[in-house]
Short mmCIF file of C-alpha atoms in Angstrom, two decimals:
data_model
loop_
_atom_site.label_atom_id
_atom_site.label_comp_id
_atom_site.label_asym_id
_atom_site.label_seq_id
_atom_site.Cartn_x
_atom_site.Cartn_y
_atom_site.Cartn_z
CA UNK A 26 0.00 0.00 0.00
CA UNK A 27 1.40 3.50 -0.94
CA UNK A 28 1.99 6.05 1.32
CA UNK A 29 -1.24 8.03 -0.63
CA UNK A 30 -3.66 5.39 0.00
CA UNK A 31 -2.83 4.72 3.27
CA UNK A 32 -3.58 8.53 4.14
CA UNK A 33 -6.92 8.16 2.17
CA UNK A 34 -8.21 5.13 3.85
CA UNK A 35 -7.04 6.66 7.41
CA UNK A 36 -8.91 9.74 6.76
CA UNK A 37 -12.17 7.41 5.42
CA UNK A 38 -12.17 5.68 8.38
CA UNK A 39 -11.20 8.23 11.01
CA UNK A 40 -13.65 11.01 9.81
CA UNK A 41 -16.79 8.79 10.10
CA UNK A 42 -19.17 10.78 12.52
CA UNK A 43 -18.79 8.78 15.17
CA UNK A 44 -15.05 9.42 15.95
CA UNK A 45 -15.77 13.60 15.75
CA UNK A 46 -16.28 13.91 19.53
CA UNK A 47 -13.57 11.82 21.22
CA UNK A 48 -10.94 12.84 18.35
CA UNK A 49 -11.92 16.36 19.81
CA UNK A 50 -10.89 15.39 23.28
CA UNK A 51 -7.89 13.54 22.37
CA UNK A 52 -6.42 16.49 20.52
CA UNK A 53 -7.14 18.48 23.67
CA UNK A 54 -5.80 16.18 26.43
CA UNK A 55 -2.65 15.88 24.44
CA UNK A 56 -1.96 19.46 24.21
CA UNK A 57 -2.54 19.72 27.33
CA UNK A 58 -0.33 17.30 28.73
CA UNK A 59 2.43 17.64 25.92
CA UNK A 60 2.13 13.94 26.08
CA UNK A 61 0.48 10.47 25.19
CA UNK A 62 -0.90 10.17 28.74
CA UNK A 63 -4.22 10.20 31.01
CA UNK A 64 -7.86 9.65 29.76
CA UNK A 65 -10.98 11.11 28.33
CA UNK A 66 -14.72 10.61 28.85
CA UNK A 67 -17.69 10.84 26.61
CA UNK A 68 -21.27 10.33 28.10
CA UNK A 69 -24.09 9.87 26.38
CA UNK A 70 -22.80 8.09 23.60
CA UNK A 71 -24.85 8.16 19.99
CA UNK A 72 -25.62 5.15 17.98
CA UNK A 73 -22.61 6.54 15.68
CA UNK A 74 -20.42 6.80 18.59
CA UNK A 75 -21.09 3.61 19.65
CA UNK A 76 -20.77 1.64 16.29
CA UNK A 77 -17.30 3.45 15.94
CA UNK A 78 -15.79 3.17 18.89
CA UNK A 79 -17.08 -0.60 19.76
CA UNK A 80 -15.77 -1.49 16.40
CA UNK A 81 -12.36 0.14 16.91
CA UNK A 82 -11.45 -0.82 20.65
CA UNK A 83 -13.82 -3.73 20.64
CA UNK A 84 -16.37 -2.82 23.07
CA UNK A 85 -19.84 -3.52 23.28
CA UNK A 86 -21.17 -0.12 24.33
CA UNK A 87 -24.71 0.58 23.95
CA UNK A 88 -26.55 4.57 23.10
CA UNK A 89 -26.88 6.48 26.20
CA UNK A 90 -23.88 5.06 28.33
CA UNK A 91 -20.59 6.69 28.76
CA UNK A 92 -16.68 5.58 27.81
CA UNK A 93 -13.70 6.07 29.46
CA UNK A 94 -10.56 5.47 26.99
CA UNK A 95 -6.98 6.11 28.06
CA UNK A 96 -4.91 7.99 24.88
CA UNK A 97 -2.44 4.93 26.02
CA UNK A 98 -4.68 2.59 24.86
CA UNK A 99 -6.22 4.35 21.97
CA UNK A 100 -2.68 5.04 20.90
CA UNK A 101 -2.14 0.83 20.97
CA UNK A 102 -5.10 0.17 19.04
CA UNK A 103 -3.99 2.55 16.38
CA UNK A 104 -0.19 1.03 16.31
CA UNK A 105 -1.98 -2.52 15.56
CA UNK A 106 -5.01 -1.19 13.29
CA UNK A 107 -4.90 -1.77 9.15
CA UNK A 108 -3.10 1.96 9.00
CA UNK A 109 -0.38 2.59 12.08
CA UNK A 110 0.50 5.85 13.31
CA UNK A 111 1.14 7.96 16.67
CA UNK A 112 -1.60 10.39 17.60
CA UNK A 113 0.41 13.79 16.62
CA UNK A 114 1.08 11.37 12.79
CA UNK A 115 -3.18 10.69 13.23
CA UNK A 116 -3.80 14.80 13.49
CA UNK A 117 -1.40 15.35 10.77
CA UNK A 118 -2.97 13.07 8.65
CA UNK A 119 -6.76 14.18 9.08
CA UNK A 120 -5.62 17.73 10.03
CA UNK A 121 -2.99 18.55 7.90
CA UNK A 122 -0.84 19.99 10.36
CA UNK A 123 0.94 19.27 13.29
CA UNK A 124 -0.81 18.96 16.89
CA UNK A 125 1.24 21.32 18.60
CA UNK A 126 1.21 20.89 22.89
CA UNK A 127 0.42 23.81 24.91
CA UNK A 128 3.97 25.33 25.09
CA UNK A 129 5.32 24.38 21.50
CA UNK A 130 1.63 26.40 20.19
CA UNK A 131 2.53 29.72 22.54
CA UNK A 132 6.20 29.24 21.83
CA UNK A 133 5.35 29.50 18.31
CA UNK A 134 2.65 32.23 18.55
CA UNK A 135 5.38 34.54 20.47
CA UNK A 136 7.49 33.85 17.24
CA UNK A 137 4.80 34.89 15.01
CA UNK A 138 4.63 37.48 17.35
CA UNK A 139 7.70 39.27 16.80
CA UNK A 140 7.92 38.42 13.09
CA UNK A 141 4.69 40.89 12.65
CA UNK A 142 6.71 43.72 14.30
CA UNK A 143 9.51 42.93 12.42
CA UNK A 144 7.81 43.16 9.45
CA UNK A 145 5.72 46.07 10.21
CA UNK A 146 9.16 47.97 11.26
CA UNK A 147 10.63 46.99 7.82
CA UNK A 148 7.74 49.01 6.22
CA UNK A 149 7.64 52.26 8.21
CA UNK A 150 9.72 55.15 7.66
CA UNK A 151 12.77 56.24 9.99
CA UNK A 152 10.87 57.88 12.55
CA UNK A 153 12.62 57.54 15.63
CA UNK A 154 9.38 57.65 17.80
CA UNK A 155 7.33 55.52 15.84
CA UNK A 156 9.76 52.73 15.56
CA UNK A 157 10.44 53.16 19.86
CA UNK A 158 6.28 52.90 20.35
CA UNK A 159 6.04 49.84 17.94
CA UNK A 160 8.70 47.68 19.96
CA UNK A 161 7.30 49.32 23.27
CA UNK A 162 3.70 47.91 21.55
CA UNK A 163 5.37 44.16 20.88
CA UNK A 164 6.59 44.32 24.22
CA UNK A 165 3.94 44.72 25.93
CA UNK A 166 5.47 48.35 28.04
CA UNK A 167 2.83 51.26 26.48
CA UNK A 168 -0.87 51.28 26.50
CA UNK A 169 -2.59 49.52 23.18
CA UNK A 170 -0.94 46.39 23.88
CA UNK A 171 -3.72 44.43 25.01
CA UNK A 172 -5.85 45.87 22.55
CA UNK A 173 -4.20 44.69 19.72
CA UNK A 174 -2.88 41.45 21.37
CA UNK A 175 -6.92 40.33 21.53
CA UNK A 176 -7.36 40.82 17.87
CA UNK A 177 -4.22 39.07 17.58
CA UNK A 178 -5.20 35.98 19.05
CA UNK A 179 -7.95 35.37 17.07
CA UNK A 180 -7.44 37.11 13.41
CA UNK A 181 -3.22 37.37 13.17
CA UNK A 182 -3.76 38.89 10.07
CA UNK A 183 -6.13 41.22 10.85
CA UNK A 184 -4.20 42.63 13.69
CA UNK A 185 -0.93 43.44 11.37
CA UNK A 186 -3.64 45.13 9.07
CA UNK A 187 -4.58 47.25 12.00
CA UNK A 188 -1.21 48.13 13.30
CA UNK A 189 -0.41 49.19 9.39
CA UNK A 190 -3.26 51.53 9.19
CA UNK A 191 -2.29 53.22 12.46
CA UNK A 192 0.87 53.68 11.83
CA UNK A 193 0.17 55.24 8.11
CA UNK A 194 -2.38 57.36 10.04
CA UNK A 195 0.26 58.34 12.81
CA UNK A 196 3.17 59.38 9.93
CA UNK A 197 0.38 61.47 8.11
CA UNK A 198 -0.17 63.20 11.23
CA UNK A 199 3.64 63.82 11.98
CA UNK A 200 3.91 64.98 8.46
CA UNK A 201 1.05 67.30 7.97
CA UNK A 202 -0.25 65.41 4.80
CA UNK A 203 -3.38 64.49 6.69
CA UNK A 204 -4.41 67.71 6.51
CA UNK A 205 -6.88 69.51 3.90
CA UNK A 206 -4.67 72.02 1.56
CA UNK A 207 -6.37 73.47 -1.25
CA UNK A 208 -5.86 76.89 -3.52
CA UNK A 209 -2.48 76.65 -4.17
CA UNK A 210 -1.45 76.32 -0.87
CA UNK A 211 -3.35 79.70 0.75
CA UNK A 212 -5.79 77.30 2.36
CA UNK A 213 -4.35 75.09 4.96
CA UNK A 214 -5.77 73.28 7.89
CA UNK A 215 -4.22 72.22 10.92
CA UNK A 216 -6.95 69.97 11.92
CA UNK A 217 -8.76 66.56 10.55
CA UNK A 218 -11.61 65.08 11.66
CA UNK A 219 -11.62 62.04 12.86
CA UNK A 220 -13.30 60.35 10.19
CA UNK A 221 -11.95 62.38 7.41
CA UNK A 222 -8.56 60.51 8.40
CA UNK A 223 -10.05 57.44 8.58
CA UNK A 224 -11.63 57.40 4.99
CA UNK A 225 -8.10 58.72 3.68
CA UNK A 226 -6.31 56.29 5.02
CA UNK A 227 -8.31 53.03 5.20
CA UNK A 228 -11.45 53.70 2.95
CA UNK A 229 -13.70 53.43 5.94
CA UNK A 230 -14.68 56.77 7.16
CA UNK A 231 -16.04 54.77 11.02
CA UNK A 232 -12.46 52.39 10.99
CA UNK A 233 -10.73 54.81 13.54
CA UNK A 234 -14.54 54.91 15.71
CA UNK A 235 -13.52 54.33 19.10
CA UNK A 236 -15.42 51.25 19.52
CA UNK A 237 -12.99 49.44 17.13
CA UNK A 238 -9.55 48.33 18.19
CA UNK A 239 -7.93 50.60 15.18
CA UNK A 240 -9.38 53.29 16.88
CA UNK A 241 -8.60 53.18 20.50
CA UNK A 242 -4.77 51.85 18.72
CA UNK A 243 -4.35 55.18 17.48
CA UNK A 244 -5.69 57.43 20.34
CA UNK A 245 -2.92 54.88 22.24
CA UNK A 246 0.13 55.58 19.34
CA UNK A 247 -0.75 59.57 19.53
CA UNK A 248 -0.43 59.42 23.31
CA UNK A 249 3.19 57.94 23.27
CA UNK A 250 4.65 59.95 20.15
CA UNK A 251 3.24 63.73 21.27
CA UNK A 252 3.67 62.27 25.14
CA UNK A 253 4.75 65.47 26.97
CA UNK A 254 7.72 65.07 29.51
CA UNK A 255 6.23 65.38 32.30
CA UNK A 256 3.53 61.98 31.47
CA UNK A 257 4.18 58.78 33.12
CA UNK A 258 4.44 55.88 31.13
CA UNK A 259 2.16 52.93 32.35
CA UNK A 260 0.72 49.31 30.93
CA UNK A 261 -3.08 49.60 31.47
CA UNK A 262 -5.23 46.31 31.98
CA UNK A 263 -7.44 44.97 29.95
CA UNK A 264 -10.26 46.94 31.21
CA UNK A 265 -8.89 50.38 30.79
CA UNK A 266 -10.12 51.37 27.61
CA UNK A 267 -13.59 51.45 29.40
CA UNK A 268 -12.40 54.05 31.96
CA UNK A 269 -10.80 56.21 29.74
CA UNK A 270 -12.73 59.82 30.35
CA UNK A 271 -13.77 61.79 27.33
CA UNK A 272 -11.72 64.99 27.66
CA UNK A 273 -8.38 62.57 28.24
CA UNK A 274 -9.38 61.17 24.32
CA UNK A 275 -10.17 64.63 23.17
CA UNK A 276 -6.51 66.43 24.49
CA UNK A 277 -4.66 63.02 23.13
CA UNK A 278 -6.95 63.62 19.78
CA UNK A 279 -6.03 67.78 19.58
CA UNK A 280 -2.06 67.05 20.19
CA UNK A 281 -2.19 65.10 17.10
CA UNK A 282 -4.66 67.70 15.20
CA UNK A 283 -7.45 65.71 15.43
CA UNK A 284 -10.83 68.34 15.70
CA UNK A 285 -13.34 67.25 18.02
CA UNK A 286 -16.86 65.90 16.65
CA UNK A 287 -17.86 69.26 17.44
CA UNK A 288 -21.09 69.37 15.78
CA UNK A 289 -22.72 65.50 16.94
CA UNK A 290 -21.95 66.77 20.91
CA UNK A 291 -24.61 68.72 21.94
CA UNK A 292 -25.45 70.29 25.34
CA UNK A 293 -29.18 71.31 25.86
CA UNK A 294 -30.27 73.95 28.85
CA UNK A 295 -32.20 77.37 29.98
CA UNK A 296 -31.13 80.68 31.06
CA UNK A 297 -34.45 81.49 32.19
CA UNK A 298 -34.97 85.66 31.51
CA UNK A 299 -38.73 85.98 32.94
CA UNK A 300 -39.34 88.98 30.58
CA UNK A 301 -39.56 86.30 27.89
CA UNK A 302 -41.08 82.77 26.83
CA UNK A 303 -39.07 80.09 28.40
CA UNK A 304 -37.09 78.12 25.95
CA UNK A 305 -34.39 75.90 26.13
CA UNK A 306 -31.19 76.09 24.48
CA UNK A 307 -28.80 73.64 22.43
CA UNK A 308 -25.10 73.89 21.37
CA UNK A 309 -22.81 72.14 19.89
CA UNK A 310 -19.80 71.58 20.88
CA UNK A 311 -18.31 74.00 18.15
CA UNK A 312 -20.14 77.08 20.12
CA UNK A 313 -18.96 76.26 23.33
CA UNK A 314 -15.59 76.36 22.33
CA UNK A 315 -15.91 79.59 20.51
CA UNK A 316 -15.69 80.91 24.54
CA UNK A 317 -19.67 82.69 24.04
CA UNK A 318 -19.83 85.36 26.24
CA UNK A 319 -22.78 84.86 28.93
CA UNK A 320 -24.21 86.73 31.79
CA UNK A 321 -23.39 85.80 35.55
CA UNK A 322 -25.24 83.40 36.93
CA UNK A 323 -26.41 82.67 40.12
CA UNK A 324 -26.10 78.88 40.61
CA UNK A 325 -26.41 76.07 38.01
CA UNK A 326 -29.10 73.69 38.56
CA UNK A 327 -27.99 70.09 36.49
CA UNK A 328 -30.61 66.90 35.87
CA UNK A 329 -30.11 63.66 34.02
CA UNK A 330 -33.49 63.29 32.36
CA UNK A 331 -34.90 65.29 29.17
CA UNK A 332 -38.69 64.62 30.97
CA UNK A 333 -37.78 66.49 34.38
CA UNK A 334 -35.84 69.14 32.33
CA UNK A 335 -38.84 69.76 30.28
CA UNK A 336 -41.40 69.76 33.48
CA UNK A 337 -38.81 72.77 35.11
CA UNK A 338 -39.57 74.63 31.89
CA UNK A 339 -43.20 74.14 32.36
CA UNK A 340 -43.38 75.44 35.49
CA UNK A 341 -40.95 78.44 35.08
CA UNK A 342 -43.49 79.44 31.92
CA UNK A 343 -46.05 79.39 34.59
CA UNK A 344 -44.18 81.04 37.50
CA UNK A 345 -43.75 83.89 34.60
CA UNK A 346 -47.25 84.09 33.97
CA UNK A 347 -48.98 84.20 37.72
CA UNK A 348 -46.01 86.77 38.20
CA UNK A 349 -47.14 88.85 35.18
CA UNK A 350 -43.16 89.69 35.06
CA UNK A 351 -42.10 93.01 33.59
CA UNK A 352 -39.62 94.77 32.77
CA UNK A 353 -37.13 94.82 35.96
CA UNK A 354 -38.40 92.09 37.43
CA UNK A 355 -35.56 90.02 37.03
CA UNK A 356 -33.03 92.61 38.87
CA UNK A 357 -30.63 89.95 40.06
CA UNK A 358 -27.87 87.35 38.73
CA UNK A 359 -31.04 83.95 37.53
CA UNK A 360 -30.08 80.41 38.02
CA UNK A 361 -29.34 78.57 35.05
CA UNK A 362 -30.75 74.78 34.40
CA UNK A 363 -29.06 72.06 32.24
CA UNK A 364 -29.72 68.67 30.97
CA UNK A 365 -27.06 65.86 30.91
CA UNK A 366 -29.67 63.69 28.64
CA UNK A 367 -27.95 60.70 30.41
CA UNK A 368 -24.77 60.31 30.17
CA UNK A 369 -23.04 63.62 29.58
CA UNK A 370 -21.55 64.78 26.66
CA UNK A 371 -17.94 66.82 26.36
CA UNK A 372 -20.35 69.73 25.32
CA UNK A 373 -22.23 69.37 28.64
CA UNK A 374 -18.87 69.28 30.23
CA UNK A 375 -17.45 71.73 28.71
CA UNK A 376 -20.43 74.28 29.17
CA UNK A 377 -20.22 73.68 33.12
CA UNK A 378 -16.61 73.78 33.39
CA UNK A 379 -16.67 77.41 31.31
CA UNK A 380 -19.55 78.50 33.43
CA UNK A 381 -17.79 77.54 36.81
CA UNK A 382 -14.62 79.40 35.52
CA UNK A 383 -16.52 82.88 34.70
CA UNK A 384 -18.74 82.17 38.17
CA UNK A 385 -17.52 83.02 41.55
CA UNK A 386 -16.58 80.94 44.26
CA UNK A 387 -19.75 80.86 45.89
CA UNK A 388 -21.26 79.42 43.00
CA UNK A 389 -22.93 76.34 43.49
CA UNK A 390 -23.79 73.31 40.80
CA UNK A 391 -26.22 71.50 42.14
CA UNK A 392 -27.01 67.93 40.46
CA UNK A 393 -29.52 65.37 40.61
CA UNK A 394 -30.24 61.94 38.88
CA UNK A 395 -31.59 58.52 39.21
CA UNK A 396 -31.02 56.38 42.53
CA UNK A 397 -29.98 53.58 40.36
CA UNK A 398 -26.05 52.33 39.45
CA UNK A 399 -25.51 54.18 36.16
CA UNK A 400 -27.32 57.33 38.04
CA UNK A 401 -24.99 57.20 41.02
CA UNK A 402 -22.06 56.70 38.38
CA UNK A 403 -22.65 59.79 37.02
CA UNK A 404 -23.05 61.94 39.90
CA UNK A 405 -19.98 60.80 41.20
CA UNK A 406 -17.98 61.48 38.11
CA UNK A 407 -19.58 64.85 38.42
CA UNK A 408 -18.83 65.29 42.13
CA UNK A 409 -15.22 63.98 41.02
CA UNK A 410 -14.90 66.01 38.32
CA UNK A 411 -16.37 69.58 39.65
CA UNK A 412 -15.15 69.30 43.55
CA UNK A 413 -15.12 72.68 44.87
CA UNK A 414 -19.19 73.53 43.40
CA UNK A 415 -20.49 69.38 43.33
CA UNK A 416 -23.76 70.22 45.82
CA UNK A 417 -26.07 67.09 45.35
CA UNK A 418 -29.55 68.04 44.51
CA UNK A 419 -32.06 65.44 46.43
CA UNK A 420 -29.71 62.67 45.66
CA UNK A 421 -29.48 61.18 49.32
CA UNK A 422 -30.85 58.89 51.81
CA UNK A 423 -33.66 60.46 52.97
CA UNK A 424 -35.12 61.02 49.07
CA UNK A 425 -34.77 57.61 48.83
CA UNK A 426 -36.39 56.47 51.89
CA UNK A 427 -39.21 58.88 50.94
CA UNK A 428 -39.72 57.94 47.50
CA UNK A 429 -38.84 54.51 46.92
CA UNK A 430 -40.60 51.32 46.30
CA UNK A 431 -42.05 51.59 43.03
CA UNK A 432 -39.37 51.30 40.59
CA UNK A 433 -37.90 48.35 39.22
CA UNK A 434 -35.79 45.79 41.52
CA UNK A 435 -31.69 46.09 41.39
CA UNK A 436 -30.37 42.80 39.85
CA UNK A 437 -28.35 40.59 41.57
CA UNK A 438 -24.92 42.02 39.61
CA UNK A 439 -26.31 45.46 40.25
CA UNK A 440 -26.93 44.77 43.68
CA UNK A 441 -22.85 43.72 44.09
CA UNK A 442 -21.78 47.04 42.08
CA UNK A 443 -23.43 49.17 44.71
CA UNK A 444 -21.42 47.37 47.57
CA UNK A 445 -18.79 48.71 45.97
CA UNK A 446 -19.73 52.46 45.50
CA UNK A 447 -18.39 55.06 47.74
CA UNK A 448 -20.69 57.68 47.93
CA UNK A 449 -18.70 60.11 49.48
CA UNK A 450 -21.51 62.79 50.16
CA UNK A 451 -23.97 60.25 51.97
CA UNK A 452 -21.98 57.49 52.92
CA UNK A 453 -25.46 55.56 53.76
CA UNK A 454 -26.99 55.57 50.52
CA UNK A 455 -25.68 52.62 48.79
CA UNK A 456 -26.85 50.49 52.19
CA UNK A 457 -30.36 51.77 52.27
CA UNK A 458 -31.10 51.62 48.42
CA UNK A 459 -29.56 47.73 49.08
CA UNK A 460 -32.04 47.30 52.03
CA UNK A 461 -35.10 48.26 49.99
CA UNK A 462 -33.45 46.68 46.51
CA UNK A 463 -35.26 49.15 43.87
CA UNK A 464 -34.46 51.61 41.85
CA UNK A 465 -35.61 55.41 41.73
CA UNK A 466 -36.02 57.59 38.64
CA UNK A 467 -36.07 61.13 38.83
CA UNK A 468 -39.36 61.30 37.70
CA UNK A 469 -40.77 60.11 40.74
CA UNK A 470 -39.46 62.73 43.22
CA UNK A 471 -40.06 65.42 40.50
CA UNK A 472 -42.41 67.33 43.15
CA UNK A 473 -39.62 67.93 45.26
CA UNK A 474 -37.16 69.29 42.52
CA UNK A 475 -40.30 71.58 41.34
CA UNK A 476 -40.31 73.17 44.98
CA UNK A 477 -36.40 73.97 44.97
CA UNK A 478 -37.07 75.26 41.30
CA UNK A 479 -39.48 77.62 42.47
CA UNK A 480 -38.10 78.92 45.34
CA UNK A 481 -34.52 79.80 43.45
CA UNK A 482 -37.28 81.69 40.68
CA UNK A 483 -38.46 83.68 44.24
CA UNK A 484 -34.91 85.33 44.50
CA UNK A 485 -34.97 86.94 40.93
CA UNK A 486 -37.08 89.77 43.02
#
């Protein structure tokens, strides 16, 4: 028998259905153990299963009852069986490549590896910086390491096509030819947009979107090659691409002249002059960084939900109308109110932080959301994030005690999150909304923010 045809009639008889399963668990106990050694079970055996393996070992196993087989003796059988071979020579065969053990397959990833870099580094031009963050990147020493080691692990090829397109888009931005020049040269930006890079370099206007690993690659390669001195240089987990906060992307973006989305961000609020109808206000992003001049204020009242923003307007168009304001009524510095819409945008943020730089020191933001995980998330990144004016608005124990019951129950996960919240303005909270176990929206306690509304209207006079 020729080498050929022995191959052929090993892979007939091998890839009959009923071998599928306990092949499978072969080929993993052996890379596993790096050798011919222990045993594997199957339960539940088929009427395939059985028929194969009774007629290979000589059993007499019946559907529904479960084998034990040591790789030992299924190792034997196959020495002594019409077509002879070892189990790595059996993979091989019906494979058609080797079965590598455990430390041979990451022994021979790790050379793969460093043969992407090295090929990557071949391409690249002789920029000093880039070629230090791409062996800091195959290292495993700069943030963007994990990122790209995920995609590597599954789709090798995929990742060098990543690394490729960052890097193109990282020597466009060194060089300036990412940028829009037009009429002979009189025109000349020193800013792209995000996605205006991404078309030119990839095609795909959404391929350097933050929610794809090309993205958060380059925000990664434009921190270490326009790192300023005085930045430490850390290895981030896994998890930190999560906890990254918006203005850190957006600085790391404008180093690199990368504009901000400046139009898509959009803050909504209410500077609420009596002597007129009461309508709210949106900006982009693009108008609060053109630094809009605005009148003093005399504290900044901040909720999550568009439906509670909306009932504040209601009743401020009322308050104007039993007042019958006129002209001088409004003699003093008026609150202003503003609307995260959930999770706050860099407008929002940016609005608040230029309003609490223009505002005194006695100036006051005072914020309310939901009593639920997300809710509490975001006050806290607020009370984090604006220290010296964070006043919380009805977010605290004895709200919740007087409002709750209603709302939905806290999961079991969200239950655990809250054990580990902090709130450091009521350090109670987190207990007593785990006590009662449900949530509370805004909308429920709206009465009470209607009151506080009111009586901040009552000082205009």
């Amino acid at each position: 028998m020729s080498s050929f045809e022995k191959k052929e009639r090993t892979k007939q008889y091998f890839m009959q259905p009923g071998f599928t399963r306990l092949l499978q668990e072969i080929w993993k106990k052996y890379t596993s153990l790096g050798r011919v050694g222990g045993k594997v079970v199957l339960d539940r055996l088929s009427d395939e299963e059985c028929e194969a393996i009774n007629g290979f070992f000589g059993l007499f196993k019946q559907s529904g009852e479960k084998v034990e087989v040591l790789l030992t003796r299924f190792e034997e059988e196959l020495q002594n069986s019409p077509f002879p071979s070892t189990i790595p020579e059996l993979y091989l065969t019906l494979m058609g490549k080797p079965l590598l053990t455990r430390s041979e397959s990451l022994l021979q990833q790790e050379d793969k590896w460093k043969d992407m870099f090295r090929s990557i580094s071949s391409e690249v031009e002789n920029v000093d910086e880039l070629k230090q963050w791409l062996n800091r990147l195959y290292t495993g020493e700069t943030p963007g390491y994990h990122t790209i080691r995920r995609v590597y692990r599954s789709h090798p090829k995929e990742a060098k096509r990543i690394v490729l397109q960052v890097v193109n888009a990282l020597i466009h931005l060194r060089s300036g030819d990412a940028f829009y020049s037009s009429y002979d040269g009189e025109v000349q930006l020193d800013t792209v947009r995000l996605p205006v890079l991404a078309a030119k370099i990839t095609g795909d206007s959404h391929a350097f979107d933050w929610k794809e690993p090309a993205g958060r690659l380059l925000w990664y390669g434009i921190r270490e090659m326009w790192r300023d001195s005085h930045d430490e240089r850390v290895v981030w987990g896994d998890d930190q691409d999560l906890a990254l906060d918006p203005f850190m992307i957006r600085e790391g973006y404008r180093k690199a002249g990368i504009g901000d989305d400046d139009l898509s961000s959009q803050v909504l609020f209410c500077i609420p002059d009596l002597r007129f109808d009461i309508q709210p206000t949106v900006w982009t992003l693009r108008q609060v960084n053109q630094q809009p001049e605005l009148n003093i204020f005399a504290s900044l009242y901040v909720v999550e939900n568009p439906s509670v923003f909306s009932t504040l307007l209601d009743v401020t168009q009322q308050f104007r109308k039993l007042k019958k304001v006129a002209h001088g009524w409004q003699e003093k510095a008026c609150p202003i109110l503003l609307c995260t819409n959930g999770q706050p945008s860099v407008a929002t943020l940016q609005l608040i932080e230029l309003l609490l730089e223009k505002a005194n020191s006695e100036v006051r933001l005072h914020y309310s959301g939901d009593f639920d995980v997300a809710g509490l998330q975001m006050a806290q990144a607020m009370a984090k994030r604006f220290a010296t004016a964070f006043a919380p608005w009805r977010m605290d124990a004895k709200t919740y005690n007087v409002w709750s019951g209603k709302g939905p129950a806290f999961s079991r996960e969200e239950i655990d999150r809250l054990q580990r919240m902090e709130i450091p303005w009521d350090a109670s909270l987190t207990n007593v909304m785990e006590q009662k176990g449900h949530k509370l929206f805004q909308e429920v306690f709206v009465a009470e923010l209607v009151e506080d509304w009111l009586e901040e209207l009552g000082k205009l006079k």
